[in-house]
PDB file of C-alpha atoms and ligand atoms in Angstrom:
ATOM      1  CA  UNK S   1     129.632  89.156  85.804  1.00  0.00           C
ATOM      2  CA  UNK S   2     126.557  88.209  86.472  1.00  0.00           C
ATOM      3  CA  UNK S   3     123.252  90.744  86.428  1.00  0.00           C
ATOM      4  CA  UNK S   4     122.573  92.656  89.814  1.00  0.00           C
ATOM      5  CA  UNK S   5     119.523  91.715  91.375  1.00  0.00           C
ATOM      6  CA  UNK S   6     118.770  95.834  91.883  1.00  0.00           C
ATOM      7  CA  UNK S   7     120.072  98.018  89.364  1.00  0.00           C
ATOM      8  CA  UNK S   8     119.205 101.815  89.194  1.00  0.00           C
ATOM      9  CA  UNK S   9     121.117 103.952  86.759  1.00  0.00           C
ATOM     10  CA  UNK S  10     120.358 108.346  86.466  1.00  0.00           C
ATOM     11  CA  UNK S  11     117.590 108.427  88.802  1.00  0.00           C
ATOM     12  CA  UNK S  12     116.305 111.374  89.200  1.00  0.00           C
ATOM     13  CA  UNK S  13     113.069 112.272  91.707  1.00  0.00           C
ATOM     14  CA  UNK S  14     112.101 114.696  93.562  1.00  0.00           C
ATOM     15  CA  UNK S  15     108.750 116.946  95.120  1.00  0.00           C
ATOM     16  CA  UNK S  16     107.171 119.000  92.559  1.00  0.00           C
ATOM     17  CA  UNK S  17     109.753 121.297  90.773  1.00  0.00           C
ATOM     18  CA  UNK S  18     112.447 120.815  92.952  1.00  0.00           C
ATOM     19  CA  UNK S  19     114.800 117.364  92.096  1.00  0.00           C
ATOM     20  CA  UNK S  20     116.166 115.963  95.140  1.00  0.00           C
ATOM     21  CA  UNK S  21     118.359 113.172  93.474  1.00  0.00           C
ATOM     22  CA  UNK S  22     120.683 114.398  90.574  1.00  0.00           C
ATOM     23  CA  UNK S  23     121.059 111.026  88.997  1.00  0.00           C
ATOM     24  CA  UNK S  24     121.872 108.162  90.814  1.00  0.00           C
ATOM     25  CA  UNK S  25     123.728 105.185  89.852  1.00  0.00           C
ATOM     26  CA  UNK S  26     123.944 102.323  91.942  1.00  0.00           C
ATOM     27  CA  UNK S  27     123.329  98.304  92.246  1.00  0.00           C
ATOM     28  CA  UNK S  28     122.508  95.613  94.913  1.00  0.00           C
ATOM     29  CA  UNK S  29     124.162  91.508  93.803  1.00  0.00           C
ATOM     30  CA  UNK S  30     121.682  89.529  94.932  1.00  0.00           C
ATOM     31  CA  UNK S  31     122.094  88.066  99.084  1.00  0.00           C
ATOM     32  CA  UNK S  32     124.424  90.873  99.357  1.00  0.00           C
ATOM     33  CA  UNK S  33     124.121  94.039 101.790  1.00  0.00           C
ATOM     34  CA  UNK S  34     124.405  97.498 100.429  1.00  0.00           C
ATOM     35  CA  UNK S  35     124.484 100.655 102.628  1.00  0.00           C
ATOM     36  CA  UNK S  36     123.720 104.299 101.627  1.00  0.00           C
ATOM     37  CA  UNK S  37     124.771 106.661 104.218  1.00  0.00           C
ATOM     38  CA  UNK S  38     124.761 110.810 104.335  1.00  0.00           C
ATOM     39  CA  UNK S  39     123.385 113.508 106.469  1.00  0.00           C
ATOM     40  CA  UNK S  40     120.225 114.709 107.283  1.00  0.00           C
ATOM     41  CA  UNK S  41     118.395 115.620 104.023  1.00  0.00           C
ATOM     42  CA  UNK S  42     120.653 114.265 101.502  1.00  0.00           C
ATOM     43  CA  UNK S  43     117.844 112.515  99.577  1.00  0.00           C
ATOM     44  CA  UNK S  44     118.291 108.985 101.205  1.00  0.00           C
ATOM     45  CA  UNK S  45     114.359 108.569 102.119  1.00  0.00           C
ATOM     46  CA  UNK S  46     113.765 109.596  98.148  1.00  0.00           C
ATOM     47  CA  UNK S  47     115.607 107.403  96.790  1.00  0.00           C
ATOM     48  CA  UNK S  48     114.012 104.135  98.706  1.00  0.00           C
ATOM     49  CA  UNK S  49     110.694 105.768  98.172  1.00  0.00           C
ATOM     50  CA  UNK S  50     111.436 106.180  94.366  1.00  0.00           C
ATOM     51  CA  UNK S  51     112.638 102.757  94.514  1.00  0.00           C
ATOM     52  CA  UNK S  52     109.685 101.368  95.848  1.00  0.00           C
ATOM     53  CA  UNK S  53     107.468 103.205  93.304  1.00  0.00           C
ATOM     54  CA  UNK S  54     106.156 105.669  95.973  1.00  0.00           C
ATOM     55  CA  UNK S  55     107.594 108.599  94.195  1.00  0.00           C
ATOM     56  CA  UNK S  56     107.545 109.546  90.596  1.00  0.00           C
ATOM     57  CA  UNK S  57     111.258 109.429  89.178  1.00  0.00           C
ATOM     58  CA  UNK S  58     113.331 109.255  86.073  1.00  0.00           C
ATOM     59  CA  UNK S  59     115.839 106.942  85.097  1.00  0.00           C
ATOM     60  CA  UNK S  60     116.382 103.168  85.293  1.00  0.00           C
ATOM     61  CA  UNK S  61     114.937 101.149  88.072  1.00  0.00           C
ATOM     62  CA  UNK S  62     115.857  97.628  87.078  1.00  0.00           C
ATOM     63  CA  UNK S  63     115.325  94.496  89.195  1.00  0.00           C
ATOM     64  CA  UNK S  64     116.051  90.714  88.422  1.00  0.00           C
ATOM     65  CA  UNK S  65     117.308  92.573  84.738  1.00  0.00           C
ATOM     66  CA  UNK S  66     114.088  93.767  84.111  1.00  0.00           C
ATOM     67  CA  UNK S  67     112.838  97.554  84.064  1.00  0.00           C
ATOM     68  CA  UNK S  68     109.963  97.816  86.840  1.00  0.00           C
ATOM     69  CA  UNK S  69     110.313 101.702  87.002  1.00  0.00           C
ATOM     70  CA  UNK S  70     106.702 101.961  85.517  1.00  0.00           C
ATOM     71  CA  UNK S  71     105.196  99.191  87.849  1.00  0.00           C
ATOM     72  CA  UNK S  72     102.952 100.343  90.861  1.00  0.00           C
ATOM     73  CA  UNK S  73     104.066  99.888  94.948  1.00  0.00           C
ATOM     74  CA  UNK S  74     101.451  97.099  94.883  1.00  0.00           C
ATOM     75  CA  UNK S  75     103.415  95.344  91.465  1.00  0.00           C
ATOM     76  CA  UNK S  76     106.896  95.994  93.249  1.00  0.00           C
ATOM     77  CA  UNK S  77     105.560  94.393  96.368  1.00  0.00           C
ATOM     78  CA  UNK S  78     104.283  91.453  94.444  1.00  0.00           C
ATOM     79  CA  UNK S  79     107.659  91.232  92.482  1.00  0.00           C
ATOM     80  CA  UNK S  80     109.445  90.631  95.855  1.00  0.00           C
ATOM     81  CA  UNK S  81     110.236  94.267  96.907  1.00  0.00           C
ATOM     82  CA  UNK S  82     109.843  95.408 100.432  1.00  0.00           C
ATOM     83  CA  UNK S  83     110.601  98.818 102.387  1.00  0.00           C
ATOM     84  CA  UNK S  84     110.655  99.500 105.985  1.00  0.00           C
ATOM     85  CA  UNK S  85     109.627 103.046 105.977  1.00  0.00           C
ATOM     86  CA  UNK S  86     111.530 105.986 107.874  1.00  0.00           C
ATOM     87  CA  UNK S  87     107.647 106.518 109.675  1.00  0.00           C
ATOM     88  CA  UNK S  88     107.061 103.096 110.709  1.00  0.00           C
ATOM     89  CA  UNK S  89     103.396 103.747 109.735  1.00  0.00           C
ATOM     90  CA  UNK S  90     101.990 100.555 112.344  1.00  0.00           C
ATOM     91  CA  UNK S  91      98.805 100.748 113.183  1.00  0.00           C
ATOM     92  CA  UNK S  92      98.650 101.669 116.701  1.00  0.00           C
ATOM     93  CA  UNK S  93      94.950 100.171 117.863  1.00  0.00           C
ATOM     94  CA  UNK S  94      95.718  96.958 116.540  1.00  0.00           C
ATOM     95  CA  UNK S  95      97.476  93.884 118.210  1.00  0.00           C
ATOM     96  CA  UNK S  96     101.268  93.244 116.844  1.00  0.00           C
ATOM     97  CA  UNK S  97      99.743  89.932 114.570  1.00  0.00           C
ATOM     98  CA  UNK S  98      97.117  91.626 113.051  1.00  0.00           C
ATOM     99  CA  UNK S  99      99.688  94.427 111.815  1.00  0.00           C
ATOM    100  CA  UNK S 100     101.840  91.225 110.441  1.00  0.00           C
ATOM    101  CA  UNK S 101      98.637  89.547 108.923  1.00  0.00           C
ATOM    102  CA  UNK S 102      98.025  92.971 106.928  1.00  0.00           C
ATOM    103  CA  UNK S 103     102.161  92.640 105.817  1.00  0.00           C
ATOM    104  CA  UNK S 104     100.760  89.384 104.263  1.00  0.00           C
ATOM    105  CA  UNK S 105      97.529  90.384 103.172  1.00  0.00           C
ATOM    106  CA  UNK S 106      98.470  89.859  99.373  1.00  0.00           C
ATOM    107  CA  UNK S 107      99.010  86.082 100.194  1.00  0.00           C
ATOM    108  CA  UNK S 108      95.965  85.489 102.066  1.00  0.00           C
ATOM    109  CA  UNK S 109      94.000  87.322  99.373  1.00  0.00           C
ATOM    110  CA  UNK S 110      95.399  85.220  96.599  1.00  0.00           C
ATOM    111  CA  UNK S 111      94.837  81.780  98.864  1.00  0.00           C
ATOM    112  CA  UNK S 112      98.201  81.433  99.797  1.00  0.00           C
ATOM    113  CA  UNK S 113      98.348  79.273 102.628  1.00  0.00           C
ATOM    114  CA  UNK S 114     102.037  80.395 103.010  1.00  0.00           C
ATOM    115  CA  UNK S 115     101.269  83.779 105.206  1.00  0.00           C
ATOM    116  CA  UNK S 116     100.703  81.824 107.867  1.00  0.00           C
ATOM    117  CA  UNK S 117     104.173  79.789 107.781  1.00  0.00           C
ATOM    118  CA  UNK S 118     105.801  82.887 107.505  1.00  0.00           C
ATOM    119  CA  UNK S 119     104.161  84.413 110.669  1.00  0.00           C
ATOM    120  CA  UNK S 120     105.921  81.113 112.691  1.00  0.00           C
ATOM    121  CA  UNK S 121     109.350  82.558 110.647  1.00  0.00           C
ATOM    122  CA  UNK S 122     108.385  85.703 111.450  1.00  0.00           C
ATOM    123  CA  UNK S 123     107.958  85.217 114.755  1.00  0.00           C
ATOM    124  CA  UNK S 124     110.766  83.094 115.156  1.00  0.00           C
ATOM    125  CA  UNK S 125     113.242  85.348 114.254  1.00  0.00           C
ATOM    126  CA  UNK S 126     111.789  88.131 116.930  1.00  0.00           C
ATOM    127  CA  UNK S 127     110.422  85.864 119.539  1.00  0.00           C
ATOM    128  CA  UNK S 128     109.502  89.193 121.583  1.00  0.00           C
ATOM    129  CA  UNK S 129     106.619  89.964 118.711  1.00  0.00           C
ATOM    130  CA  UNK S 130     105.481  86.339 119.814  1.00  0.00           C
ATOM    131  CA  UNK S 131     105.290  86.597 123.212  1.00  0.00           C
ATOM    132  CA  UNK S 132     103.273  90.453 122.523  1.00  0.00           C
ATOM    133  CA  UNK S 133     101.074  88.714 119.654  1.00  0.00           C
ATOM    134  CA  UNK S 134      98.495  90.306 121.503  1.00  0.00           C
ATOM    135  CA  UNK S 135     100.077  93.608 122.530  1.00  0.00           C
ATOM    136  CA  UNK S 136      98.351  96.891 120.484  1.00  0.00           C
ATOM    137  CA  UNK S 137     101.238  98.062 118.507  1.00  0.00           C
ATOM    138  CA  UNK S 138     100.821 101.515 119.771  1.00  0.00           C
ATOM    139  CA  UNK S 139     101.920 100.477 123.173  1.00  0.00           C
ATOM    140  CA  UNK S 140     105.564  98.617 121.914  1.00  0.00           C
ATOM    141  CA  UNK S 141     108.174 100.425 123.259  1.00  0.00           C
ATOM    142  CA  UNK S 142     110.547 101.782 120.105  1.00  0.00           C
ATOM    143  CA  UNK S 143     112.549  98.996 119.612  1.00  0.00           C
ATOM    144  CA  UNK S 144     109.553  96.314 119.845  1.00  0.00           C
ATOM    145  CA  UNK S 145     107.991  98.509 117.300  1.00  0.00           C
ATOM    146  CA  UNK S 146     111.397  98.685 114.928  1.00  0.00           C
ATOM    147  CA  UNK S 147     111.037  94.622 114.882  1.00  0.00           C
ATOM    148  CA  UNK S 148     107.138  94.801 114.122  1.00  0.00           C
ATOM    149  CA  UNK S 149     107.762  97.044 111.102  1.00  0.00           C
ATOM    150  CA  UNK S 150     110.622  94.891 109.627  1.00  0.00           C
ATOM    151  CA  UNK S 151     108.378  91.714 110.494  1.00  0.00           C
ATOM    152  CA  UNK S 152     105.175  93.102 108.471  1.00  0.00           C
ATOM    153  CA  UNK S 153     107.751  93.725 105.404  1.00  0.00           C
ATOM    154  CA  UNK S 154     109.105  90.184 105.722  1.00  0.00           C
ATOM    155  CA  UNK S 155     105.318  88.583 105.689  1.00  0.00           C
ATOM    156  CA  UNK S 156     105.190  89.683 101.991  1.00  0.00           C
ATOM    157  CA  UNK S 157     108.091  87.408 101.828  1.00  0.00           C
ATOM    158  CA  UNK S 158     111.105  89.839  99.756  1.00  0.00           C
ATOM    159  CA  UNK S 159     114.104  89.016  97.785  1.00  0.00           C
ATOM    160  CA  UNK S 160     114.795  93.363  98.501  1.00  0.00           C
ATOM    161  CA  UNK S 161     114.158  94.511 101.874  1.00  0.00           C
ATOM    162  CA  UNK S 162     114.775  98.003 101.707  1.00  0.00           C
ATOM    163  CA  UNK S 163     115.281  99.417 105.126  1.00  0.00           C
ATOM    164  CA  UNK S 164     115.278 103.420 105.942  1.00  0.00           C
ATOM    165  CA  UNK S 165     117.225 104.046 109.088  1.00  0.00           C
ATOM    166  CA  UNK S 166     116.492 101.010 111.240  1.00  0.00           C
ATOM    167  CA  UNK S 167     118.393 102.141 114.137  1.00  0.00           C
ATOM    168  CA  UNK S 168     116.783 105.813 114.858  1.00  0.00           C
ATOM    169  CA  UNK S 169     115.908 106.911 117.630  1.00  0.00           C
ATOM    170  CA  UNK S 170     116.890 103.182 119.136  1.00  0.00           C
ATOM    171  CA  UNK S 171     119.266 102.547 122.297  1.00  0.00           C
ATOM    172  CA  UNK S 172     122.719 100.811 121.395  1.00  0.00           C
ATOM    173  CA  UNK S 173     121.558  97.652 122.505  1.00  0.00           C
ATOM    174  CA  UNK S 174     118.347  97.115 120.314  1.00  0.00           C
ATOM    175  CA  UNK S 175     120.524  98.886 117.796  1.00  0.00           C
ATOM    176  CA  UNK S 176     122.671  95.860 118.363  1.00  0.00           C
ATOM    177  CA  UNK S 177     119.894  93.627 117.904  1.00  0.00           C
ATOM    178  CA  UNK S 178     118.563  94.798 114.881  1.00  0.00           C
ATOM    179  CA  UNK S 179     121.889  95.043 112.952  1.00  0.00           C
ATOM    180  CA  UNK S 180     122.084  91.035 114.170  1.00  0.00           C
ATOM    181  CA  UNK S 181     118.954  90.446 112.631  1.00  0.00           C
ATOM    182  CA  UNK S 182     120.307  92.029 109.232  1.00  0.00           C
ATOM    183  CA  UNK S 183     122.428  89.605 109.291  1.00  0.00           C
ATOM    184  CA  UNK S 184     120.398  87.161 110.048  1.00  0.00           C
ATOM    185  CA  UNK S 185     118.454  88.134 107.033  1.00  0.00           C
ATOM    186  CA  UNK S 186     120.868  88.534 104.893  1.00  0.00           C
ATOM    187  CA  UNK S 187     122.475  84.630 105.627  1.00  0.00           C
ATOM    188  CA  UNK S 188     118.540  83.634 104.420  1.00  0.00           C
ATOM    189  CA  UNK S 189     119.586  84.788 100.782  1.00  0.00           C
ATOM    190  CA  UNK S 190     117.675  88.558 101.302  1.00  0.00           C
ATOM    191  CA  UNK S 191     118.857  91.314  99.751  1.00  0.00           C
ATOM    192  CA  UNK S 192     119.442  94.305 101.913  1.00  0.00           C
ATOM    193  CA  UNK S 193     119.536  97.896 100.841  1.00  0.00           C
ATOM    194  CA  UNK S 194     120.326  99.727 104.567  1.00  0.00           C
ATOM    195  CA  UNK S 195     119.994 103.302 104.691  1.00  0.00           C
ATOM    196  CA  UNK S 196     121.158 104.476 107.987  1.00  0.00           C
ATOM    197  CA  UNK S 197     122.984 107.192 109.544  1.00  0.00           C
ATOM    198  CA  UNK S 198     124.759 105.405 112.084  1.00  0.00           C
ATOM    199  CA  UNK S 199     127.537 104.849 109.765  1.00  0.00           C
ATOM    200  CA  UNK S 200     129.715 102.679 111.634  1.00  0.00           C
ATOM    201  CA  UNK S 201     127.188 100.096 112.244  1.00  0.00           C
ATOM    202  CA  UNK S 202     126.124 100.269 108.400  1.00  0.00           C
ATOM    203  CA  UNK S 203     129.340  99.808 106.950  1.00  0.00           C
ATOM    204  CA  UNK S 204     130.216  97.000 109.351  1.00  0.00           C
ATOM    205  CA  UNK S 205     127.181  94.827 108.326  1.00  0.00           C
ATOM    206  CA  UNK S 206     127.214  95.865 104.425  1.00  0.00           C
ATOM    207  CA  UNK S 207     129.578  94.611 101.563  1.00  0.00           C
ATOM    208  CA  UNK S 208     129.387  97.758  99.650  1.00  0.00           C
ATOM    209  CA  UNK S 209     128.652 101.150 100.897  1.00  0.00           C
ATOM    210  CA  UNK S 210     127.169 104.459  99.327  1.00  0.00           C
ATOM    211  CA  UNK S 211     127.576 108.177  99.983  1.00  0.00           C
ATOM    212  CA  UNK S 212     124.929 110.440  99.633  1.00  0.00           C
ATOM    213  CA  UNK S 213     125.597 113.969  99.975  1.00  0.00           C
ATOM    214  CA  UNK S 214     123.007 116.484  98.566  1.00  0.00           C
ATOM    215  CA  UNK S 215     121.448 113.760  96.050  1.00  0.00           C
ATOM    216  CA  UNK S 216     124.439 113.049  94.539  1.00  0.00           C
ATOM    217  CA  UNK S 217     126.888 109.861  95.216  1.00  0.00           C
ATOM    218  CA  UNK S 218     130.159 111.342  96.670  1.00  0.00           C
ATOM    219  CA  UNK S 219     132.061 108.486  97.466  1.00  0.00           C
ATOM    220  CA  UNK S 220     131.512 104.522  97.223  1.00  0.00           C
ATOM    221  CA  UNK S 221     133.032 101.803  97.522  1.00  0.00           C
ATOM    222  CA  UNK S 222     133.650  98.405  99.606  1.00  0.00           C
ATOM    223  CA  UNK S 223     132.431  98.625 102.987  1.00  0.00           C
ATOM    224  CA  UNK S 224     135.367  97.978 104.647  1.00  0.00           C
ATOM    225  CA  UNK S 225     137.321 100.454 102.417  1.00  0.00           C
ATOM    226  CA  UNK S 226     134.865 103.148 103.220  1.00  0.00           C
ATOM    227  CA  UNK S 227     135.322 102.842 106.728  1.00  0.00           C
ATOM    228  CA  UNK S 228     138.472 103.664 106.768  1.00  0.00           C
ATOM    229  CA  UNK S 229     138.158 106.238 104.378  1.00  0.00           C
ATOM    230  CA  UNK S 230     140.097 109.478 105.971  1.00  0.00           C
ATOM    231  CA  UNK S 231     136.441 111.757 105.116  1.00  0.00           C
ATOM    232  CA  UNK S 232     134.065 109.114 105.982  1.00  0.00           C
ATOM    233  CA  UNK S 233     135.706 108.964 109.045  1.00  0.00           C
ATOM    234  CA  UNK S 234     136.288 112.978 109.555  1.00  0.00           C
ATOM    235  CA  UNK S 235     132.227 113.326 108.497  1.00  0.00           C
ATOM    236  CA  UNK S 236     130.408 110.422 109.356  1.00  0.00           C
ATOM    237  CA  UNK S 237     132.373 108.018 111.872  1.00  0.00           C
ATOM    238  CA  UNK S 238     133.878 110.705 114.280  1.00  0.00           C
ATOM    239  CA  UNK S 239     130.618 111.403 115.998  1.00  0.00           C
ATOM    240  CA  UNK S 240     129.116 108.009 115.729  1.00  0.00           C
ATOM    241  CA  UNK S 241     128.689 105.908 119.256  1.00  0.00           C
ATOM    242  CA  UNK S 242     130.276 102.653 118.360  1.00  0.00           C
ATOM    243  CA  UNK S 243     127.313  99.928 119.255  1.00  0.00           C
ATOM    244  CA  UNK S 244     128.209  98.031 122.241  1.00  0.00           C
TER     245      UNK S 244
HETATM  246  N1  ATP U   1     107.170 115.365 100.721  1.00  0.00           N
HETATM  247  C1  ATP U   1     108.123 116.264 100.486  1.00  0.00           C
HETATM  248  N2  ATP U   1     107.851 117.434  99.883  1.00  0.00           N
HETATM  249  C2  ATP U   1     108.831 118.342  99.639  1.00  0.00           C
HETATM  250  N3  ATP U   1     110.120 118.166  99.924  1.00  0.00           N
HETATM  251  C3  ATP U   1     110.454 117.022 100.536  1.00  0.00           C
HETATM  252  C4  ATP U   1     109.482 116.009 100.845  1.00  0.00           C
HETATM  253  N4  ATP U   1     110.115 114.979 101.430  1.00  0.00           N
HETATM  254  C5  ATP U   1     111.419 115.329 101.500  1.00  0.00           C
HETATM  255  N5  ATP U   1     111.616 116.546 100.962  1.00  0.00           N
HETATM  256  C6  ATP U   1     112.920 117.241 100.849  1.00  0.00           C
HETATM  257  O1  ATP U   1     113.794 116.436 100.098  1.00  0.00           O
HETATM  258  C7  ATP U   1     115.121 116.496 100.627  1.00  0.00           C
HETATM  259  C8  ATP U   1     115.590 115.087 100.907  1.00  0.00           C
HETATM  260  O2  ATP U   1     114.777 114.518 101.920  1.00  0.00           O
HETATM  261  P1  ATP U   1     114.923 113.030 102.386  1.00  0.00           P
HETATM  262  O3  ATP U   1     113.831 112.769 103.361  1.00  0.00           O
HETATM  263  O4  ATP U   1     115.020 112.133 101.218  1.00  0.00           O
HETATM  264  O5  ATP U   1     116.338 113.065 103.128  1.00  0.00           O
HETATM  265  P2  ATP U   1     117.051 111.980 104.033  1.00  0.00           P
HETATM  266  O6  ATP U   1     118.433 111.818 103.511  1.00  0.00           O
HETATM  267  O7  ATP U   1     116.204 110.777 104.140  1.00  0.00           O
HETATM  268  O8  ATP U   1     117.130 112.734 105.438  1.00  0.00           O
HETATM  269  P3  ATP U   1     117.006 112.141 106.932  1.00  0.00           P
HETATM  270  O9  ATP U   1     118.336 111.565 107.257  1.00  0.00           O
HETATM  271  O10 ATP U   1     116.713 113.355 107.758  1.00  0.00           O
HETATM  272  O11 ATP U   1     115.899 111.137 106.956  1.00  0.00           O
HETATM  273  C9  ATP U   1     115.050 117.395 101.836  1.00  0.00           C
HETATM  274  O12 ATP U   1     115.480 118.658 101.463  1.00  0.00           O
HETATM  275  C10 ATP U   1     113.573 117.401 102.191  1.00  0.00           C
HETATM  276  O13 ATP U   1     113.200 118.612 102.802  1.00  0.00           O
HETATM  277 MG1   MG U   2     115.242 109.861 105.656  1.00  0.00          MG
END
């Protein structure tokens, strides 16, 4: 078999005293999708911020075979890790291209003419962040705003895009919209680590699915198998809208 691209093995992290994850174990092959689903609170946000080197954390955090859990956000980002955080954290009083230019500010610093051909990918995979190039980011409606965050992580050009609940707070059609673009994505070789709580729609774009319940994995398993899993389904799929 060969090495997973993302690898994390007993992570443990949490705020001050109290540990939120209890030791996590889990991988991503590379161009595949993973999903890590659970309720409200159940560490999900942690764990991509401990991935990403925002948090302090124990354990292995091993990428392309390597440990990188000592390397800084800045190194990760450089190394081809991206996150699209749960607070989009845009800024608002500039224009939609400047917030991508920033996503790609590495590149430009280093001389790397490459920023700028992948603002014309970026752009061409959410044409509506074209046509607002111009638009102040504070006025994009949600959805517009959802695209402009994933776009700024894509101008740093990722193998890992690490994605914390794309869908909230999003109608079912731009919830439609971004799961296509995962896909999308993911057919470009990117890895995808999904954290959503719209279960359905995570488990029907991902190859392999986790379950996070109070920092620890409950269940995992294929996708598919996990959604028709009698307690995913009694917990997490009963409630969930199916996308339209
Ligand atoms: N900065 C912080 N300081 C202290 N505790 C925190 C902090 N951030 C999160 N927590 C706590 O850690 C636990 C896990 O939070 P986390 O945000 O990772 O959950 P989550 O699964 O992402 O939830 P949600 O689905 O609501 O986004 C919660 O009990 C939360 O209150
Ligand atoms: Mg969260």
């Amino acid at each position: 078999m060969s090495t997973p691209l993302l690898r994390i093995q007993q992570l443990r992290a949490g705020y001050g005293r109290a540990e939120v994850l209890h030791g996590i174990d889990l991988h991503a092959d590379k161009g595949s999708v993973i999903t890590v689903i659970g309720p409200n609170g159940a560490g999900k946000s942690t764990l991509l911020n401990s991935m990403m080197g925002l948090l302090p954390s124990k354990g292995l955090v091993e990428y392309e075979g390597e440990d990188i859990g000592t390397l800084t956000l800045e190194e990760r980002v450089m190394r081809g890790i991206a996150l699209v955080p749960e607070k989009r954290e845009l800024f608002g009083t500039m224009p939609v291209e400047d917030n991508l230019v920033l996503g790609g500010y590495r590149q430009m610093r280093l001389g790397n003419a490459q920023w700028r051909s992948r603002l014309d990918d970026v752009y061409a995979l959410f044409p509506r962040l074209k046509e607002r190039r111009t638009q102040l980011a504070g006025t994009l409606s949600g959805g517009e705003r959802q695209m402009l965050a994933v776009g700024r992580s894509l101008m740093s050009g990722p193998q890992v895009l690490m994605l914390d609940e794309p869908s909230l707070g999003l109608a079912p059609l731009i919830v439609k919209e971004i799961f296509s673009i995962i896909t999308t994505l993911r057919q470009t070789g990117v890895t995808i680590v999904l954290v959503e709580q719209n279960a359905r729609a995570a488990l029907a774009v991902a190859d392999h699915g986790y379950v996070l319940e109070m920092g620890e994995l409950s269940l995992q398993g294929p996708a598919a198998e996990l959604a028709q899993d009698a307690r995913v389904i009694d917990t997490y799929l009963g409630a969930t809208r199916k996308p339209d």
